[in-house]
Amino acid sequence: MSHQRIPKNWTIQRSTPFFTKENVPAALLSHHNTAKGVFGQLCVMEGVVTYFGFADENATEPEIKVVIPAGNFATSPPQYWHRIELSDDAQFNINFWSESDKTNQKMYNTKSDT
């Protein structure tokens, strides 16, 4: 799961700015999932980001844990529940990939959205 392949014909629909502990959106630190038809690609520039994947939105224990050091990335498949933790010096961004144009559509959902 830590590195599922994004289909070749998909393109980046949106990229976030760089996040650190000071400006990371709270939603990324708690249960959320990528939207239907959207892959997330988490790219770590500095420090370490730890990705925790869950079987469903109500799971409290992760089924996977992926440690992503600087210079590496991991992918999150569509509609997979996860959250992240950051090292103090972490800096990362997220590219959202899709097969079709998703301009002005949500790229992820939080538990409160479902």
PDB file of N, CA, C and O in Angstrom, residues 46-106:
ATOM      1  N   GLU A  46      11.995  17.912   3.574  1.00  0.00           N
ATOM      2  CA  GLU A  46      12.886  17.933   4.736  1.00  0.00           C
ATOM      3  C   GLU A  46      12.240  17.145   5.861  1.00  0.00           C
ATOM      4  O   GLU A  46      11.020  17.022   5.935  1.00  0.00           O
ATOM      5  N   GLY A  47      13.078  16.618   6.756  1.00  0.00           N
ATOM      6  CA  GLY A  47      12.567  15.893   7.912  1.00  0.00           C
ATOM      7  C   GLY A  47      11.910  14.576   7.534  1.00  0.00           C
ATOM      8  O   GLY A  47      12.283  13.938   6.544  1.00  0.00           O
ATOM      9  N   VAL A  48      10.905  14.197   8.320  1.00  0.00           N
ATOM     10  CA  VAL A  48      10.224  12.909   8.146  1.00  0.00           C
ATOM     11  C   VAL A  48       8.722  13.105   8.334  1.00  0.00           C
ATOM     12  O   VAL A  48       8.292  13.810   9.250  1.00  0.00           O
ATOM     13  N   VAL A  49       7.953  12.478   7.462  1.00  0.00           N
ATOM     14  CA  VAL A  49       6.496  12.416   7.625  1.00  0.00           C
ATOM     15  C   VAL A  49       6.137  10.941   7.775  1.00  0.00           C
ATOM     16  O   VAL A  49       6.590  10.103   7.006  1.00  0.00           O
ATOM     17  N   THR A  50       5.339  10.627   8.786  1.00  0.00           N
ATOM     18  CA  THR A  50       4.883   9.253   8.995  1.00  0.00           C
ATOM     19  C   THR A  50       3.407   9.179   8.622  1.00  0.00           C
ATOM     20  O   THR A  50       2.593   9.978   9.083  1.00  0.00           O
ATOM     21  N   TYR A  51       3.106   8.218   7.752  1.00  0.00           N
ATOM     22  CA  TYR A  51       1.769   8.017   7.201  1.00  0.00           C
ATOM     23  C   TYR A  51       1.154   6.795   7.879  1.00  0.00           C
ATOM     24  O   TYR A  51       1.779   5.735   7.924  1.00  0.00           O
ATOM     25  N   PHE A  52      -0.052   6.945   8.399  1.00  0.00           N
ATOM     26  CA  PHE A  52      -0.786   5.847   9.022  1.00  0.00           C
ATOM     27  C   PHE A  52      -2.042   5.587   8.211  1.00  0.00           C
ATOM     28  O   PHE A  52      -2.850   6.503   7.997  1.00  0.00           O
ATOM     29  N   GLY A  53      -2.222   4.349   7.720  1.00  0.00           N
ATOM     30  CA  GLY A  53      -3.392   3.985   6.941  1.00  0.00           C
ATOM     31  C   GLY A  53      -4.351   3.138   7.756  1.00  0.00           C
ATOM     32  O   GLY A  53      -3.927   2.298   8.552  1.00  0.00           O
ATOM     33  N   PHE A  54      -5.638   3.358   7.556  1.00  0.00           N
ATOM     34  CA  PHE A  54      -6.673   2.684   8.343  1.00  0.00           C
ATOM     35  C   PHE A  54      -7.640   1.911   7.452  1.00  0.00           C
ATOM     36  O   PHE A  54      -7.921   2.315   6.323  1.00  0.00           O
ATOM     37  N   ALA A  55      -8.156   0.818   7.970  1.00  0.00           N
ATOM     38  CA  ALA A  55      -9.064  -0.055   7.225  1.00  0.00           C
ATOM     39  C   ALA A  55     -10.358   0.662   6.837  1.00  0.00           C
ATOM     40  O   ALA A  55     -10.922   0.407   5.780  1.00  0.00           O
ATOM     41  N   ASP A  56     -10.813   1.582   7.695  1.00  0.00           N
ATOM     42  CA  ASP A  56     -12.027   2.346   7.402  1.00  0.00           C
ATOM     43  C   ASP A  56     -12.045   3.592   8.276  1.00  0.00           C
ATOM     44  O   ASP A  56     -11.143   3.802   9.091  1.00  0.00           O
ATOM     45  N   GLU A  57     -13.078   4.400   8.136  1.00  0.00           N
ATOM     46  CA  GLU A  57     -13.125   5.680   8.844  1.00  0.00           C
ATOM     47  C   GLU A  57     -13.249   5.533  10.361  1.00  0.00           C
ATOM     48  O   GLU A  57     -12.932   6.468  11.098  1.00  0.00           O
ATOM     49  N   ASN A  58     -13.696   4.380  10.851  1.00  0.00           N
ATOM     50  CA  ASN A  58     -13.881   4.185  12.288  1.00  0.00           C
ATOM     51  C   ASN A  58     -12.725   3.454  12.964  1.00  0.00           C
ATOM     52  O   ASN A  58     -12.700   3.337  14.188  1.00  0.00           O
ATOM     53  N   ALA A  59     -11.782   2.945  12.179  1.00  0.00           N
ATOM     54  CA  ALA A  59     -10.647   2.208  12.758  1.00  0.00           C
ATOM     55  C   ALA A  59      -9.789   3.149  13.603  1.00  0.00           C
ATOM     56  O   ALA A  59      -9.546   4.294  13.226  1.00  0.00           O
ATOM     57  N   THR A  60      -9.361   2.653  14.762  1.00  0.00           N
ATOM     58  CA  THR A  60      -8.505   3.461  15.632  1.00  0.00           C
ATOM     59  C   THR A  60      -7.056   3.010  15.579  1.00  0.00           C
ATOM     60  O   THR A  60      -6.163   3.777  15.909  1.00  0.00           O
ATOM     61  N   GLU A  61      -6.835   1.761  15.165  1.00  0.00           N
ATOM     62  CA  GLU A  61      -5.471   1.235  15.035  1.00  0.00           C
ATOM     63  C   GLU A  61      -5.105   1.168  13.558  1.00  0.00           C
ATOM     64  O   GLU A  61      -5.855   0.616  12.757  1.00  0.00           O
ATOM     65  N   PRO A  62      -3.955   1.733  13.187  1.00  0.00           N
ATOM     66  CA  PRO A  62      -3.579   1.702  11.767  1.00  0.00           C
ATOM     67  C   PRO A  62      -3.262   0.287  11.297  1.00  0.00           C
ATOM     68  O   PRO A  62      -2.737  -0.526  12.048  1.00  0.00           O
ATOM     69  N   GLU A  63      -3.594   0.026  10.025  1.00  0.00           N
ATOM     70  CA  GLU A  63      -3.220  -1.255   9.435  1.00  0.00           C
ATOM     71  C   GLU A  63      -1.856  -1.164   8.763  1.00  0.00           C
ATOM     72  O   GLU A  63      -1.217  -2.181   8.528  1.00  0.00           O
ATOM     73  N   ILE A  64      -1.421   0.052   8.465  1.00  0.00           N
ATOM     74  CA  ILE A  64      -0.072   0.240   7.931  1.00  0.00           C
ATOM     75  C   ILE A  64       0.546   1.508   8.506  1.00  0.00           C
ATOM     76  O   ILE A  64      -0.155   2.433   8.912  1.00  0.00           O
ATOM     77  N   LYS A  65       1.863   1.505   8.526  1.00  0.00           N
ATOM     78  CA  LYS A  65       2.631   2.680   8.942  1.00  0.00           C
ATOM     79  C   LYS A  65       3.783   2.804   7.955  1.00  0.00           C
ATOM     80  O   LYS A  65       4.525   1.847   7.739  1.00  0.00           O
ATOM     81  N   VAL A  66       3.913   3.975   7.327  1.00  0.00           N
ATOM     82  CA  VAL A  66       4.967   4.217   6.353  1.00  0.00           C
ATOM     83  C   VAL A  66       5.750   5.444   6.800  1.00  0.00           C
ATOM     84  O   VAL A  66       5.173   6.521   6.954  1.00  0.00           O
ATOM     85  N   VAL A  67       7.045   5.276   7.017  1.00  0.00           N
ATOM     86  CA  VAL A  67       7.914   6.392   7.375  1.00  0.00           C
ATOM     87  C   VAL A  67       8.529   6.923   6.079  1.00  0.00           C
ATOM     88  O   VAL A  67       9.183   6.179   5.343  1.00  0.00           O
ATOM     89  N   ILE A  68       8.295   8.211   5.807  1.00  0.00           N
ATOM     90  CA  ILE A  68       8.740   8.818   4.551  1.00  0.00           C
ATOM     91  C   ILE A  68       9.812   9.862   4.858  1.00  0.00           C
ATOM     92  O   ILE A  68       9.496  10.956   5.331  1.00  0.00           O
ATOM     93  N   PRO A  69      11.082   9.535   4.614  1.00  0.00           N
ATOM     94  CA  PRO A  69      12.148  10.499   4.888  1.00  0.00           C
ATOM     95  C   PRO A  69      12.297  11.521   3.761  1.00  0.00           C
ATOM     96  O   PRO A  69      11.762  11.335   2.658  1.00  0.00           O
ATOM     97  N   ALA A  70      13.042  12.586   4.028  1.00  0.00           N
ATOM     98  CA  ALA A  70      13.294  13.634   3.036  1.00  0.00           C
ATOM     99  C   ALA A  70      13.792  13.032   1.727  1.00  0.00           C
ATOM    100  O   ALA A  70      14.576  12.086   1.717  1.00  0.00           O
ATOM    101  N   GLY A  71      13.286  13.562   0.628  1.00  0.00           N
ATOM    102  CA  GLY A  71      13.682  13.094  -0.697  1.00  0.00           C
ATOM    103  C   GLY A  71      12.857  11.943  -1.211  1.00  0.00           C
ATOM    104  O   GLY A  71      13.095  11.457  -2.312  1.00  0.00           O
ATOM    105  N   ASN A  72      11.861  11.502  -0.455  1.00  0.00           N
ATOM    106  CA  ASN A  72      11.026  10.373  -0.850  1.00  0.00           C
ATOM    107  C   ASN A  72       9.557  10.788  -0.863  1.00  0.00           C
ATOM    108  O   ASN A  72       9.188  11.845  -0.366  1.00  0.00           O
ATOM    109  N   PHE A  73       8.738   9.908  -1.423  1.00  0.00           N
ATOM    110  CA  PHE A  73       7.300  10.159  -1.447  1.00  0.00           C
ATOM    111  C   PHE A  73       6.558   8.849  -1.238  1.00  0.00           C
ATOM    112  O   PHE A  73       7.125   7.764  -1.354  1.00  0.00           O
ATOM    113  N   ALA A  74       5.280   8.969  -0.930  1.00  0.00           N
ATOM    114  CA  ALA A  74       4.382   7.819  -0.835  1.00  0.00           C
ATOM    115  C   ALA A  74       3.063   8.212  -1.470  1.00  0.00           C
ATOM    116  O   ALA A  74       2.729   9.400  -1.541  1.00  0.00           O
ATOM    117  N   THR A  75       2.325   7.226  -1.944  1.00  0.00           N
ATOM    118  CA  THR A  75       1.030   7.498  -2.551  1.00  0.00           C
ATOM    119  C   THR A  75      -0.086   6.971  -1.666  1.00  0.00           C
ATOM    120  O   THR A  75       0.080   6.008  -0.924  1.00  0.00           O
ATOM    121  N   SER A  76      -1.223   7.627  -1.761  1.00  0.00           N
ATOM    122  CA  SER A  76      -2.419   7.215  -1.032  1.00  0.00           C
ATOM    123  C   SER A  76      -3.533   7.040  -2.058  1.00  0.00           C
ATOM    124  O   SER A  76      -3.871   7.983  -2.770  1.00  0.00           O
ATOM    125  N   PRO A  77      -4.084   5.829  -2.153  1.00  0.00           N
ATOM    126  CA  PRO A  77      -5.091   5.568  -3.186  1.00  0.00           C
ATOM    127  C   PRO A  77      -6.425   6.261  -2.895  1.00  0.00           C
ATOM    128  O   PRO A  77      -6.676   6.693  -1.769  1.00  0.00           O
ATOM    129  N   PRO A  78      -7.279   6.341  -3.899  1.00  0.00           N
ATOM    130  CA  PRO A  78      -8.588   6.966  -3.713  1.00  0.00           C
ATOM    131  C   PRO A  78      -9.377   6.333  -2.561  1.00  0.00           C
ATOM    132  O   PRO A  78      -9.374   5.121  -2.390  1.00  0.00           O
ATOM    133  N   GLN A  79      -9.997   7.195  -1.793  1.00  0.00           N
ATOM    134  CA  GLN A  79     -10.921   6.830  -0.720  1.00  0.00           C
ATOM    135  C   GLN A  79     -10.295   5.971   0.385  1.00  0.00           C
ATOM    136  O   GLN A  79     -11.016   5.239   1.074  1.00  0.00           O
ATOM    137  N   TYR A  80      -8.988   6.077   0.588  1.00  0.00           N
ATOM    138  CA  TYR A  80      -8.319   5.323   1.663  1.00  0.00           C
ATOM    139  C   TYR A  80      -8.121   6.241   2.870  1.00  0.00           C
ATOM    140  O   TYR A  80      -7.567   7.329   2.744  1.00  0.00           O
ATOM    141  N   TRP A  81      -8.582   5.782   4.039  1.00  0.00           N
ATOM    142  CA  TRP A  81      -8.504   6.582   5.266  1.00  0.00           C
ATOM    143  C   TRP A  81      -7.090   6.573   5.819  1.00  0.00           C
ATOM    144  O   TRP A  81      -6.465   5.515   5.917  1.00  0.00           O
ATOM    145  N   HIS A  82      -6.610   7.738   6.203  1.00  0.00           N
ATOM    146  CA  HIS A  82      -5.242   7.858   6.709  1.00  0.00           C
ATOM    147  C   HIS A  82      -5.081   9.163   7.502  1.00  0.00           C
ATOM    148  O   HIS A  82      -5.979  10.002   7.526  1.00  0.00           O
ATOM    149  N   ARG A  83      -3.930   9.287   8.114  1.00  0.00           N
ATOM    150  CA  ARG A  83      -3.519  10.528   8.777  1.00  0.00           C
ATOM    151  C   ARG A  83      -2.003  10.557   8.766  1.00  0.00           C
ATOM    152  O   ARG A  83      -1.357   9.536   8.474  1.00  0.00           O
ATOM    153  N   ILE A  84      -1.413  11.718   9.095  1.00  0.00           N
ATOM    154  CA  ILE A  84       0.039  11.817   9.118  1.00  0.00           C
ATOM    155  C   ILE A  84       0.526  12.422  10.426  1.00  0.00           C
ATOM    156  O   ILE A  84      -0.241  13.057  11.158  1.00  0.00           O
ATOM    157  N   GLU A  85       1.804  12.207  10.711  1.00  0.00           N
ATOM    158  CA  GLU A  85       2.519  12.866  11.804  1.00  0.00           C
ATOM    159  C   GLU A  85       3.803  13.425  11.215  1.00  0.00           C
ATOM    160  O   GLU A  85       4.383  12.838  10.291  1.00  0.00           O
ATOM    161  N   LEU A  86       4.262  14.553  11.752  1.00  0.00           N
ATOM    162  CA  LEU A  86       5.438  15.232  11.231  1.00  0.00           C
ATOM    163  C   LEU A  86       6.552  15.298  12.252  1.00  0.00           C
ATOM    164  O   LEU A  86       6.298  15.517  13.440  1.00  0.00           O
ATOM    165  N   SER A  87       7.801  15.175  11.778  1.00  0.00           N
ATOM    166  CA  SER A  87       8.939  15.486  12.644  1.00  0.00           C
ATOM    167  C   SER A  87       8.968  17.009  12.793  1.00  0.00           C
ATOM    168  O   SER A  87       8.340  17.747  12.025  1.00  0.00           O
ATOM    169  N   ASP A  88       9.681  17.500  13.784  1.00  0.00           N
ATOM    170  CA  ASP A  88       9.721  18.937  14.042  1.00  0.00           C
ATOM    171  C   ASP A  88      10.239  19.733  12.850  1.00  0.00           C
ATOM    172  O   ASP A  88       9.841  20.878  12.643  1.00  0.00           O
ATOM    173  N   ASP A  89      11.118  19.136  12.046  1.00  0.00           N
ATOM    174  CA  ASP A  89      11.718  19.846  10.914  1.00  0.00           C
ATOM    175  C   ASP A  89      11.100  19.463   9.570  1.00  0.00           C
ATOM    176  O   ASP A  89      11.621  19.807   8.516  1.00  0.00           O
ATOM    177  N   ALA A  90       9.967  18.776   9.594  1.00  0.00           N
ATOM    178  CA  ALA A  90       9.361  18.288   8.350  1.00  0.00           C
ATOM    179  C   ALA A  90       8.860  19.435   7.471  1.00  0.00           C
ATOM    180  O   ALA A  90       8.335  20.440   7.964  1.00  0.00           O
ATOM    181  N   GLN A  91       9.040  19.240   6.169  1.00  0.00           N
ATOM    182  CA  GLN A  91       8.471  20.118   5.145  1.00  0.00           C
ATOM    183  C   GLN A  91       8.027  19.217   3.999  1.00  0.00           C
ATOM    184  O   GLN A  91       8.807  18.387   3.529  1.00  0.00           O
ATOM    185  N   PHE A  92       6.769  19.349   3.578  1.00  0.00           N
ATOM    186  CA  PHE A  92       6.234  18.460   2.544  1.00  0.00           C
ATOM    187  C   PHE A  92       5.141  19.162   1.762  1.00  0.00           C
ATOM    188  O   PHE A  92       4.634  20.202   2.180  1.00  0.00           O
ATOM    189  N   ASN A  93       4.783  18.588   0.634  1.00  0.00           N
ATOM    190  CA  ASN A  93       3.593  19.023  -0.076  1.00  0.00           C
ATOM    191  C   ASN A  93       2.877  17.796  -0.618  1.00  0.00           C
ATOM    192  O   ASN A  93       3.387  16.679  -0.546  1.00  0.00           O
ATOM    193  N   ILE A  94       1.687  18.017  -1.156  1.00  0.00           N
ATOM    194  CA  ILE A  94       0.876  16.925  -1.685  1.00  0.00           C
ATOM    195  C   ILE A  94       0.449  17.284  -3.107  1.00  0.00           C
ATOM    196  O   ILE A  94      -0.025  18.395  -3.366  1.00  0.00           O
ATOM    197  N   ASN A  95       0.644  16.337  -4.018  1.00  0.00           N
ATOM    198  CA  ASN A  95       0.119  16.438  -5.376  1.00  0.00           C
ATOM    199  C   ASN A  95      -1.111  15.549  -5.455  1.00  0.00           C
ATOM    200  O   ASN A  95      -1.083  14.403  -5.005  1.00  0.00           O
ATOM    201  N   PHE A  96      -2.187  16.079  -6.010  1.00  0.00           N
ATOM    202  CA  PHE A  96      -3.415  15.309  -6.185  1.00  0.00           C
ATOM    203  C   PHE A  96      -3.557  14.958  -7.665  1.00  0.00           C
ATOM    204  O   PHE A  96      -3.591  15.835  -8.524  1.00  0.00           O
ATOM    205  N   TRP A  97      -3.612  13.666  -7.940  1.00  0.00           N
ATOM    206  CA  TRP A  97      -3.674  13.126  -9.300  1.00  0.00           C
ATOM    207  C   TRP A  97      -5.065  12.577  -9.593  1.00  0.00           C
ATOM    208  O   TRP A  97      -5.701  11.973  -8.720  1.00  0.00           O
ATOM    209  N   SER A  98      -5.511  12.725 -10.839  1.00  0.00           N
ATOM    210  CA  SER A  98      -6.806  12.186 -11.255  1.00  0.00           C
ATOM    211  C   SER A  98      -6.784  11.917 -12.758  1.00  0.00           C
ATOM    212  O   SER A  98      -5.980  12.493 -13.493  1.00  0.00           O
ATOM    213  N   GLU A  99      -7.701  11.055 -13.178  1.00  0.00           N
ATOM    214  CA  GLU A  99      -7.828  10.756 -14.602  1.00  0.00           C
ATOM    215  C   GLU A  99      -8.550  11.883 -15.333  1.00  0.00           C
ATOM    216  O   GLU A  99      -8.271  12.172 -16.487  1.00  0.00           O
ATOM    217  N   SER A 100      -9.478  12.521 -14.647  1.00  0.00           N
ATOM    218  CA  SER A 100     -10.282  13.559 -15.295  1.00  0.00           C
ATOM    219  C   SER A 100     -10.115  14.892 -14.574  1.00  0.00           C
ATOM    220  O   SER A 100      -9.647  14.947 -13.439  1.00  0.00           O
ATOM    221  N   ASP A 101     -10.519  15.941 -15.211  1.00  0.00           N
ATOM    222  CA  ASP A 101     -10.412  17.280 -14.658  1.00  0.00           C
ATOM    223  C   ASP A 101     -11.248  17.394 -13.383  1.00  0.00           C
ATOM    224  O   ASP A 101     -12.443  17.116 -13.391  1.00  0.00           O
ATOM    225  N   LYS A 102     -10.613  17.786 -12.311  1.00  0.00           N
ATOM    226  CA  LYS A 102     -11.321  17.933 -11.038  1.00  0.00           C
ATOM    227  C   LYS A 102     -11.220  19.372 -10.526  1.00  0.00           C
ATOM    228  O   LYS A 102     -11.244  19.628  -9.330  1.00  0.00           O
ATOM    229  N   THR A 103     -11.110  20.313 -11.449  1.00  0.00           N
ATOM    230  CA  THR A 103     -11.046  21.718 -11.069  1.00  0.00           C
ATOM    231  C   THR A 103     -12.236  22.061 -10.180  1.00  0.00           C
ATOM    232  O   THR A 103     -13.369  21.700 -10.472  1.00  0.00           O
ATOM    233  N   ASN A 104     -11.947  22.738  -9.081  1.00  0.00           N
ATOM    234  CA  ASN A 104     -12.971  23.179  -8.128  1.00  0.00           C
ATOM    235  C   ASN A 104     -13.698  22.042  -7.413  1.00  0.00           C
ATOM    236  O   ASN A 104     -14.775  22.236  -6.879  1.00  0.00           O
ATOM    237  N   GLN A 105     -13.127  20.837  -7.419  1.00  0.00           N
ATOM    238  CA  GLN A 105     -13.709  19.729  -6.667  1.00  0.00           C
ATOM    239  C   GLN A 105     -12.814  19.422  -5.467  1.00  0.00           C
ATOM    240  O   GLN A 105     -11.610  19.679  -5.489  1.00  0.00           O
ATOM    241  N   LYS A 106     -13.401  18.856  -4.427  1.00  0.00           N
ATOM    242  CA  LYS A 106     -12.637  18.485  -3.236  1.00  0.00           C
ATOM    243  C   LYS A 106     -11.668  17.360  -3.565  1.00  0.00           C
ATOM    244  O   LYS A 106     -11.997  16.447  -4.310  1.00  0.00           O
TER     245      LYS A 106
END
